[in-house]
PDB file of C-alpha atoms in Angstrom:
ATOM      1  CA  GLU A   1      95.300  85.383 104.691  1.00 64.00           C
ATOM      2  CA  THR A   2      92.433  87.348 105.830  1.00 81.00           C
ATOM      3  CA  GLY A   3      92.065  91.193 106.564  1.00 94.00           C
ATOM      4  CA  VAL A   4      95.137  93.271 105.872  1.00 97.00           C
ATOM      5  CA  THR A   5      98.454  91.685 106.239  1.00 97.00           C
ATOM      6  CA  GLN A   6     101.974  93.911 106.741  1.00 98.00           C
ATOM      7  CA  THR A   7     105.557  93.133 106.265  1.00 97.00           C
ATOM      8  CA  PRO A   8     108.091  93.296 107.860  1.00 97.00           C
ATOM      9  CA  ARG A   9     106.828  93.266 111.372  1.00 97.00           C
ATOM     10  CA  HIS A  10     110.015  94.944 113.069  1.00 97.00           C
ATOM     11  CA  LEU A  11     112.855  97.038 111.065  1.00 96.00           C
ATOM     12  CA  VAL A  12     115.703  98.385 112.299  1.00 96.00           C
ATOM     13  CA  MET A  13     117.623 100.563 109.908  1.00 93.00           C
ATOM     14  CA  GLY A  14     120.366 102.908 109.827  1.00 90.00           C
ATOM     15  CA  MET A  15     120.111 106.998 108.499  1.00 89.00           C
ATOM     16  CA  THR A  16     121.648 105.562 105.635  1.00 88.00           C
ATOM     17  CA  ASN A  17     119.545 102.615 103.792  1.00 89.00           C
ATOM     18  CA  LYS A  18     117.147 102.072 102.185  1.00 94.00           C
ATOM     19  CA  LYS A  19     113.943  99.331 102.632  1.00 96.00           C
ATOM     20  CA  SER A  20     110.495  98.833 102.107  1.00 97.00           C
ATOM     21  CA  LEU A  21     107.559  97.867 103.811  1.00 98.00           C
ATOM     22  CA  LYS A  22     104.815  96.147 102.530  1.00 98.00           C
ATOM     23  CA  CYS A  23     101.282  95.755 102.670  1.00 98.00           C
ATOM     24  CA  GLU A  24      98.386  93.649 101.038  1.00 97.00           C
ATOM     25  CA  GLN A  25      94.705  93.688 101.974  1.00 96.00           C
ATOM     26  CA  HIS A  26      92.447  90.827 101.054  1.00 95.00           C
ATOM     27  CA  LEU A  27      89.024  92.427 101.733  1.00 94.00           C
ATOM     28  CA  GLY A  28      88.385  93.351  97.827  1.00 93.00           C
ATOM     29  CA  HIS A  29      88.436  97.060  98.948  1.00 93.00           C
ATOM     30  CA  ASN A  30      89.354  99.843  96.385  1.00 92.00           C
ATOM     31  CA  ALA A  31      91.145 102.476  98.874  1.00 93.00           C
ATOM     32  CA  MET A  32      94.306 102.110 100.982  1.00 94.00           C
ATOM     33  CA  TYR A  33      96.339 104.130 103.244  1.00 95.00           C
ATOM     34  CA  TRP A  34      99.220 104.576 105.194  1.00 96.00           C
ATOM     35  CA  TYR A  35      99.436 106.393 108.748  1.00 96.00           C
ATOM     36  CA  LYS A  36     102.457 106.964 111.612  1.00 96.00           C
ATOM     37  CA  GLN A  37     101.858 106.429 115.291  1.00 96.00           C
ATOM     38  CA  SER A  38     104.499 107.681 117.411  1.00 94.00           C
ATOM     39  CA  ALA A  39     103.788 107.592 121.473  1.00 88.00           C
ATOM     40  CA  LYS A  40     101.882 110.359 122.577  1.00 80.00           C
ATOM     41  CA  LYS A  41     100.697 111.430 119.294  1.00 88.00           C
ATOM     42  CA  PRO A  42      97.668 110.694 117.677  1.00 90.00           C
ATOM     43  CA  LEU A  43      97.487 108.542 114.397  1.00 93.00           C
ATOM     44  CA  GLU A  44      99.075 110.751 111.442  1.00 93.00           C
ATOM     45  CA  LEU A  45      97.544 110.115 107.959  1.00 93.00           C
ATOM     46  CA  MET A  46     100.629 110.137 105.441  1.00 94.00           C
ATOM     47  CA  PHE A  47      99.506 108.735 102.305  1.00 93.00           C
ATOM     48  CA  VAL A  48      95.664 107.714 100.699  1.00 92.00           C
ATOM     49  CA  TYR A  49      95.552 106.001  97.555  1.00 92.00           C
ATOM     50  CA  SER A  50      92.151 105.336  95.234  1.00 87.00           C
ATOM     51  CA  LEU A  51      91.934 102.677  92.369  1.00 81.00           C
ATOM     52  CA  GLU A  52      95.769 102.856  92.643  1.00 78.00           C
ATOM     53  CA  GLU A  53      96.055 106.804  91.965  1.00 80.00           C
ATOM     54  CA  ARG A  54      97.186 109.077  95.025  1.00 80.00           C
ATOM     55  CA  VAL A  55      94.638 110.976  96.290  1.00 78.00           C
ATOM     56  CA  GLU A  56      96.369 112.612  99.482  1.00 77.00           C
ATOM     57  CA  ASN A  57      99.796 113.468 100.589  1.00 76.00           C
ATOM     58  CA  ASN A  58      99.779 114.744 104.211  1.00 76.00           C
ATOM     59  CA  SER A  59     102.534 117.143 103.773  1.00 85.00           C
ATOM     60  CA  VAL A  60     105.030 114.223 103.925  1.00 92.00           C
ATOM     61  CA  PRO A  61     108.364 114.422 103.831  1.00 93.00           C
ATOM     62  CA  SER A  62     109.982 112.841 100.186  1.00 93.00           C
ATOM     63  CA  ARG A  63     112.330 110.168 101.912  1.00 95.00           C
ATOM     64  CA  PHE A  64     108.953 108.508 102.583  1.00 96.00           C
ATOM     65  CA  SER A  65     107.830 107.452  99.257  1.00 95.00           C
ATOM     66  CA  PRO A  66     104.390 105.197  98.413  1.00 95.00           C
ATOM     67  CA  GLU A  67     104.049 102.985  95.842  1.00 95.00           C
ATOM     68  CA  CYS A  68     100.624 101.217  94.737  1.00 94.00           C
ATOM     69  CA  PRO A  69     101.096  98.954  91.862  1.00 93.00           C
ATOM     70  CA  ASN A  70      97.328  98.158  92.332  1.00 92.00           C
ATOM     71  CA  SER A  71      94.380  97.746  94.523  1.00 90.00           C
ATOM     72  CA  SER A  72      95.496  94.903  96.788  1.00 94.00           C
ATOM     73  CA  HIS A  73      98.779  96.183  97.422  1.00 96.00           C
ATOM     74  CA  LEU A  74     100.529  99.167  98.724  1.00 96.00           C
ATOM     75  CA  PHE A  75     104.289 100.061  99.710  1.00 97.00           C
ATOM     76  CA  LEU A  76     106.414 102.794 101.449  1.00 97.00           C
ATOM     77  CA  HIS A  77     109.640 102.972 100.316  1.00 97.00           C
ATOM     78  CA  LEU A  78     112.049 104.492 102.888  1.00 96.00           C
ATOM     79  CA  HIS A  79     115.735 106.550 102.710  1.00 94.00           C
ATOM     80  CA  THR A  80     117.779 108.665 104.493  1.00 93.00           C
ATOM     81  CA  LEU A  81     114.953 108.781 107.052  1.00 94.00           C
ATOM     82  CA  GLN A  82     116.024 110.146 110.617  1.00 94.00           C
ATOM     83  CA  PRO A  83     115.371 108.620 114.323  1.00 94.00           C
ATOM     84  CA  GLU A  84     112.489 110.790 114.384  1.00 94.00           C
ATOM     85  CA  ASP A  85     110.823 108.474 112.072  1.00 96.00           C
ATOM     86  CA  SER A  86     111.261 105.646 114.477  1.00 96.00           C
ATOM     87  CA  ALA A  87     107.233 104.725 114.824  1.00 96.00           C
ATOM     88  CA  LEU A  88     104.752 102.116 114.059  1.00 97.00           C
ATOM     89  CA  TYR A  89     103.644 102.595 110.350  1.00 98.00           C
ATOM     90  CA  LEU A  90      99.864 101.138 109.772  1.00 98.00           C
ATOM     91  CA  CYS A  91      98.786  99.961 106.747  1.00 98.00           C
ATOM     92  CA  ALA A  92      94.717  99.896 106.080  1.00 96.00           C
ATOM     93  CA  SER A  93      92.028  99.636 103.413  1.00 95.00           C
ATOM     94  CA  SER A  94      88.066 100.792 103.083  1.00 93.00           C
ATOM     95  CA  HIS A  95      85.756 100.088 100.509  1.00 89.00           C
ATOM     96  CA  SER A  96      86.158 103.388  98.441  1.00 80.00           C
ATOM     97  CA  SER A  97      88.592 106.434  99.927  1.00 75.00           C
ATOM     98  CA  ALA A  98      84.773 108.753  99.173  1.00 73.00           C
ATOM     99  CA  VAL A  99      83.893 106.463 102.864  1.00 70.00           C
ATOM    100  CA  ALA A 100      86.605 106.690 104.073  1.00 72.00           C
ATOM    101  CA  GLY A 101      85.399 105.749 108.117  1.00 76.00           C
ATOM    102  CA  GLU A 102      85.303 102.134 108.180  1.00 90.00           C
ATOM    103  CA  GLN A 103      88.805 101.335 108.021  1.00 94.00           C
ATOM    104  CA  TYR A 104      90.659  97.992 108.302  1.00 95.00           C
ATOM    105  CA  PHE A 105      93.951  98.096 109.722  1.00 97.00           C
ATOM    106  CA  GLY A 106      96.848  95.514 109.451  1.00 97.00           C
ATOM    107  CA  PRO A 107      99.236  94.716 112.267  1.00 97.00           C
ATOM    108  CA  GLY A 108     101.753  97.228 111.640  1.00 97.00           C
ATOM    109  CA  THR A 109     105.394  97.878 110.786  1.00 98.00           C
ATOM    110  CA  ARG A 110     107.265  99.141 113.829  1.00 97.00           C
ATOM    111  CA  LEU A 111     110.608 100.746 112.552  1.00 97.00           C
ATOM    112  CA  THR A 112     113.413 101.535 114.638  1.00 96.00           C
ATOM    113  CA  VAL A 113     116.058 104.344 112.640  1.00 95.00           C
ATOM    114  CA  THR A 114     119.231 104.179 114.560  1.00 92.00           C
TER     115      THR A 114
ATOM    116  CA  GLN B   1      92.531 124.070 118.929  1.00 74.00           C
ATOM    117  CA  LYS B   2      92.929 120.274 118.222  1.00 83.00           C
ATOM    118  CA  GLU B   3      90.283 118.962 115.454  1.00 91.00           C
ATOM    119  CA  VAL B   4      89.786 115.748 117.549  1.00 94.00           C
ATOM    120  CA  GLU B   5      90.340 116.023 121.227  1.00 95.00           C
ATOM    121  CA  GLN B   6      89.708 113.226 124.068  1.00 95.00           C
ATOM    122  CA  ASN B   7      90.620 113.000 127.615  1.00 89.00           C
ATOM    123  CA  SER B   8      94.371 110.675 127.130  1.00 86.00           C
ATOM    124  CA  GLY B   9      93.655 109.132 130.731  1.00 86.00           C
ATOM    125  CA  PRO B  10      94.371 106.877 132.127  1.00 93.00           C
ATOM    126  CA  LEU B  11      90.498 106.210 132.605  1.00 96.00           C
ATOM    127  CA  SER B  12      90.217 103.450 135.672  1.00 97.00           C
ATOM    128  CA  VAL B  13      86.259 101.567 135.900  1.00 97.00           C
ATOM    129  CA  PRO B  14      85.583  98.506 137.881  1.00 97.00           C
ATOM    130  CA  GLU B  15      84.782  95.670 136.653  1.00 97.00           C
ATOM    131  CA  GLY B  16      80.683  95.597 136.129  1.00 97.00           C
ATOM    132  CA  ALA B  17      80.473  99.491 135.771  1.00 98.00           C
ATOM    133  CA  ILE B  18      79.609 101.470 133.222  1.00 98.00           C
ATOM    134  CA  ALA B  19      82.718 103.334 131.383  1.00 97.00           C
ATOM    135  CA  SER B  20      82.191 106.451 129.728  1.00 97.00           C
ATOM    136  CA  LEU B  21      84.718 107.961 127.243  1.00 98.00           C
ATOM    137  CA  ASN B  22      84.475 111.168 125.271  1.00 97.00           C
ATOM    138  CA  CYS B  23      85.354 113.174 122.374  1.00 96.00           C
ATOM    139  CA  THR B  24      84.827 116.550 120.710  1.00 96.00           C
ATOM    140  CA  TYR B  25      85.683 117.768 117.360  1.00 95.00           C
ATOM    141  CA  SER B  26      86.041 121.076 116.122  1.00 92.00           C
ATOM    142  CA  ASP B  27      84.255 121.665 113.105  1.00 87.00           C
ATOM    143  CA  ARG B  28      80.467 121.351 112.947  1.00 84.00           C
ATOM    144  CA  VAL B  29      79.718 120.109 109.261  1.00 85.00           C
ATOM    145  CA  SER B  30      82.203 116.843 110.058  1.00 83.00           C
ATOM    146  CA  GLN B  31      80.069 113.584 108.513  1.00 83.00           C
ATOM    147  CA  SER B  32      80.719 110.540 110.780  1.00 92.00           C
ATOM    148  CA  PHE B  33      82.281 109.270 113.992  1.00 95.00           C
ATOM    149  CA  PHE B  34      83.869 106.027 114.534  1.00 96.00           C
ATOM    150  CA  TRP B  35      85.700 104.717 117.921  1.00 97.00           C
ATOM    151  CA  TYR B  36      87.953 102.350 117.565  1.00 97.00           C
ATOM    152  CA  ARG B  37      89.710 100.211 120.172  1.00 98.00           C
ATOM    153  CA  GLN B  38      93.637  99.644 120.186  1.00 97.00           C
ATOM    154  CA  TYR B  39      94.770  97.230 122.810  1.00 97.00           C
ATOM    155  CA  SER B  40      98.931  97.517 123.740  1.00 93.00           C
ATOM    156  CA  GLY B  41     100.610  96.569 120.982  1.00 91.00           C
ATOM    157  CA  LYS B  42      97.870  96.016 118.719  1.00 94.00           C
ATOM    158  CA  SER B  43      96.704  97.981 115.610  1.00 96.00           C
ATOM    159  CA  PRO B  44      93.182  99.528 115.989  1.00 97.00           C
ATOM    160  CA  GLU B  45      90.083  97.722 115.181  1.00 96.00           C
ATOM    161  CA  LEU B  46      86.669  99.553 114.218  1.00 95.00           C
ATOM    162  CA  ILE B  47      83.858  99.207 116.813  1.00 96.00           C
ATOM    163  CA  MET B  48      81.582 101.408 116.745  1.00 96.00           C
ATOM    164  CA  SER B  49      80.008 103.881 113.317  1.00 95.00           C
ATOM    165  CA  ILE B  50      77.532 106.564 114.138  1.00 95.00           C
ATOM    166  CA  TYR B  51      76.468 109.084 111.535  1.00 93.00           C
ATOM    167  CA  SER B  52      73.761 110.661 112.825  1.00 93.00           C
ATOM    168  CA  ASN B  53      72.429 112.398 116.151  1.00 95.00           C
ATOM    169  CA  GLY B  54      71.435 110.180 119.361  1.00 96.00           C
ATOM    170  CA  ASP B  55      72.554 106.802 120.266  1.00 96.00           C
ATOM    171  CA  LYS B  56      73.132 103.604 118.598  1.00 97.00           C
ATOM    172  CA  GLU B  57      73.976 100.624 120.316  1.00 97.00           C
ATOM    173  CA  ASP B  58      75.500  97.280 119.910  1.00 96.00           C
ATOM    174  CA  GLY B  59      76.186  94.883 122.487  1.00 97.00           C
ATOM    175  CA  ARG B  60      77.441  95.936 125.643  1.00 97.00           C
ATOM    176  CA  PHE B  61      78.416  99.107 123.382  1.00 98.00           C
ATOM    177  CA  THR B  62      76.605 102.467 122.965  1.00 98.00           C
ATOM    178  CA  ALA B  63      77.784 105.704 120.910  1.00 98.00           C
ATOM    179  CA  GLN B  64      76.206 108.647 121.718  1.00 98.00           C
ATOM    180  CA  LEU B  65      76.089 111.920 118.836  1.00 96.00           C
ATOM    181  CA  ASN B  66      75.164 115.320 119.314  1.00 95.00           C
ATOM    182  CA  LYS B  67      76.069 117.658 116.566  1.00 93.00           C
ATOM    183  CA  ALA B  68      74.980 120.746 118.334  1.00 93.00           C
ATOM    184  CA  SER B  69      77.576 120.152 120.912  1.00 93.00           C
ATOM    185  CA  GLN B  70      80.572 119.099 118.641  1.00 94.00           C
ATOM    186  CA  TYR B  71      80.450 115.609 120.821  1.00 95.00           C
ATOM    187  CA  VAL B  72      80.473 112.138 120.909  1.00 97.00           C
ATOM    188  CA  SER B  73      80.791 109.300 123.488  1.00 97.00           C
ATOM    189  CA  LEU B  74      81.280 105.573 123.993  1.00 98.00           C
ATOM    190  CA  LEU B  75      79.469 103.945 126.569  1.00 98.00           C
ATOM    191  CA  ILE B  76      80.638 100.485 128.048  1.00 98.00           C
ATOM    192  CA  ARG B  77      78.250  98.554 129.964  1.00 98.00           C
ATOM    193  CA  ASP B  78      79.342  96.016 132.452  1.00 98.00           C
ATOM    194  CA  SER B  79      83.014  96.516 131.531  1.00 98.00           C
ATOM    195  CA  GLN B  80      85.526  93.701 131.628  1.00 97.00           C
ATOM    196  CA  PRO B  81      88.674  93.397 132.130  1.00 96.00           C
ATOM    197  CA  SER B  82      89.290  92.694 128.605  1.00 97.00           C
ATOM    198  CA  ASP B  83      88.084  96.348 127.778  1.00 98.00           C
ATOM    199  CA  SER B  84      91.111  97.361 129.344  1.00 98.00           C
ATOM    200  CA  ALA B  85      92.624  99.311 125.764  1.00 97.00           C
ATOM    201  CA  THR B  86      93.169 102.639 124.335  1.00 97.00           C
ATOM    202  CA  TYR B  87      89.935 103.842 122.687  1.00 98.00           C
ATOM    203  CA  LEU B  88      90.029 106.093 119.724  1.00 97.00           C
ATOM    204  CA  CYS B  89      87.617 108.835 118.324  1.00 97.00           C
ATOM    205  CA  ALA B  90      88.049 109.533 114.861  1.00 95.00           C
ATOM    206  CA  VAL B  91      85.621 112.068 112.622  1.00 94.00           C
ATOM    207  CA  ASN B  92      85.414 111.773 108.694  1.00 90.00           C
ATOM    208  CA  GLY B  93      84.582 115.055 106.916  1.00 84.00           C
ATOM    209  CA  ILE B  94      86.579 117.602 108.751  1.00 81.00           C
ATOM    210  CA  GLN B  95      86.848 120.883 106.529  1.00 79.00           C
ATOM    211  CA  GLY B  96      84.913 118.590 104.164  1.00 77.00           C
ATOM    212  CA  ALA B  97      87.850 116.399 103.787  1.00 78.00           C
ATOM    213  CA  GLN B  98      87.086 112.429 103.552  1.00 80.00           C
ATOM    214  CA  LYS B  99      89.479 111.329 105.924  1.00 85.00           C
ATOM    215  CA  LEU B 100      89.486 110.111 109.424  1.00 90.00           C
ATOM    216  CA  VAL B 101      91.152 112.685 112.118  1.00 92.00           C
ATOM    217  CA  PHE B 102      91.795 110.580 115.024  1.00 94.00           C
ATOM    218  CA  GLY B 103      92.223 111.793 118.316  1.00 95.00           C
ATOM    219  CA  GLN B 104      94.793 110.839 120.788  1.00 94.00           C
ATOM    220  CA  GLY B 105      93.401 108.422 122.382  1.00 95.00           C
ATOM    221  CA  THR B 106      91.878 107.433 126.008  1.00 96.00           C
ATOM    222  CA  ARG B 107      93.603 104.476 128.069  1.00 96.00           C
ATOM    223  CA  LEU B 108      91.159 102.454 129.664  1.00 97.00           C
ATOM    224  CA  THR B 109      91.956 100.083 132.923  1.00 97.00           C
ATOM    225  CA  ILE B 110      89.168  97.682 133.934  1.00 97.00           C
ATOM    226  CA  ASN B 111      89.882  96.776 137.224  1.00 95.00           C
ATOM    227  CA  PRO B 112      89.005  93.123 138.926  1.00 91.00           C
TER     228      PRO B 112
END
């Protein structure tokens, strides 16, 4: 595997379900990010992790819960989501959060909440 | 005022012509600037970064930065149909925060 991988690529869940999104980076980077991309809206930063420590929580509802067990893996745990949470969820990584600009994105998880 | 603004398009350009994509940002002290390309159904891919005033060229792509005018642009020379995509402008350092703020993106179509 190379670059940034994400699983699953597609997910349909009901509002009462609990699911998790997984991201893995194979680039030796120290920072990882979760973004949300909705139609006709800019990419929204959700969370930033630097060396497994959360450094940014961009006013995200508590129904989204991130976890970063090591610098290569990032999870986004989902529970009691709303239909408006349907979007493309993108994971990205960079060398460090101090040099946040050159980010490498995974393919994304297309989430549909029914 | 949005922190990073782009014309959402669509911008249509004939094959072989120069495509010009523009972006403005709100915070004069922003530090670094990036262009990402996103094909339909795919994730964003970094294509250019620029850190100081002036032009930076990479192949058919030229990024231009004017910090006094808070303006960054991307020129694509000899446009190809494969350049058809959404181009995202991203700015790092708005309000001193080390994080990227993205514009809405400009959808570019190159017509054969």
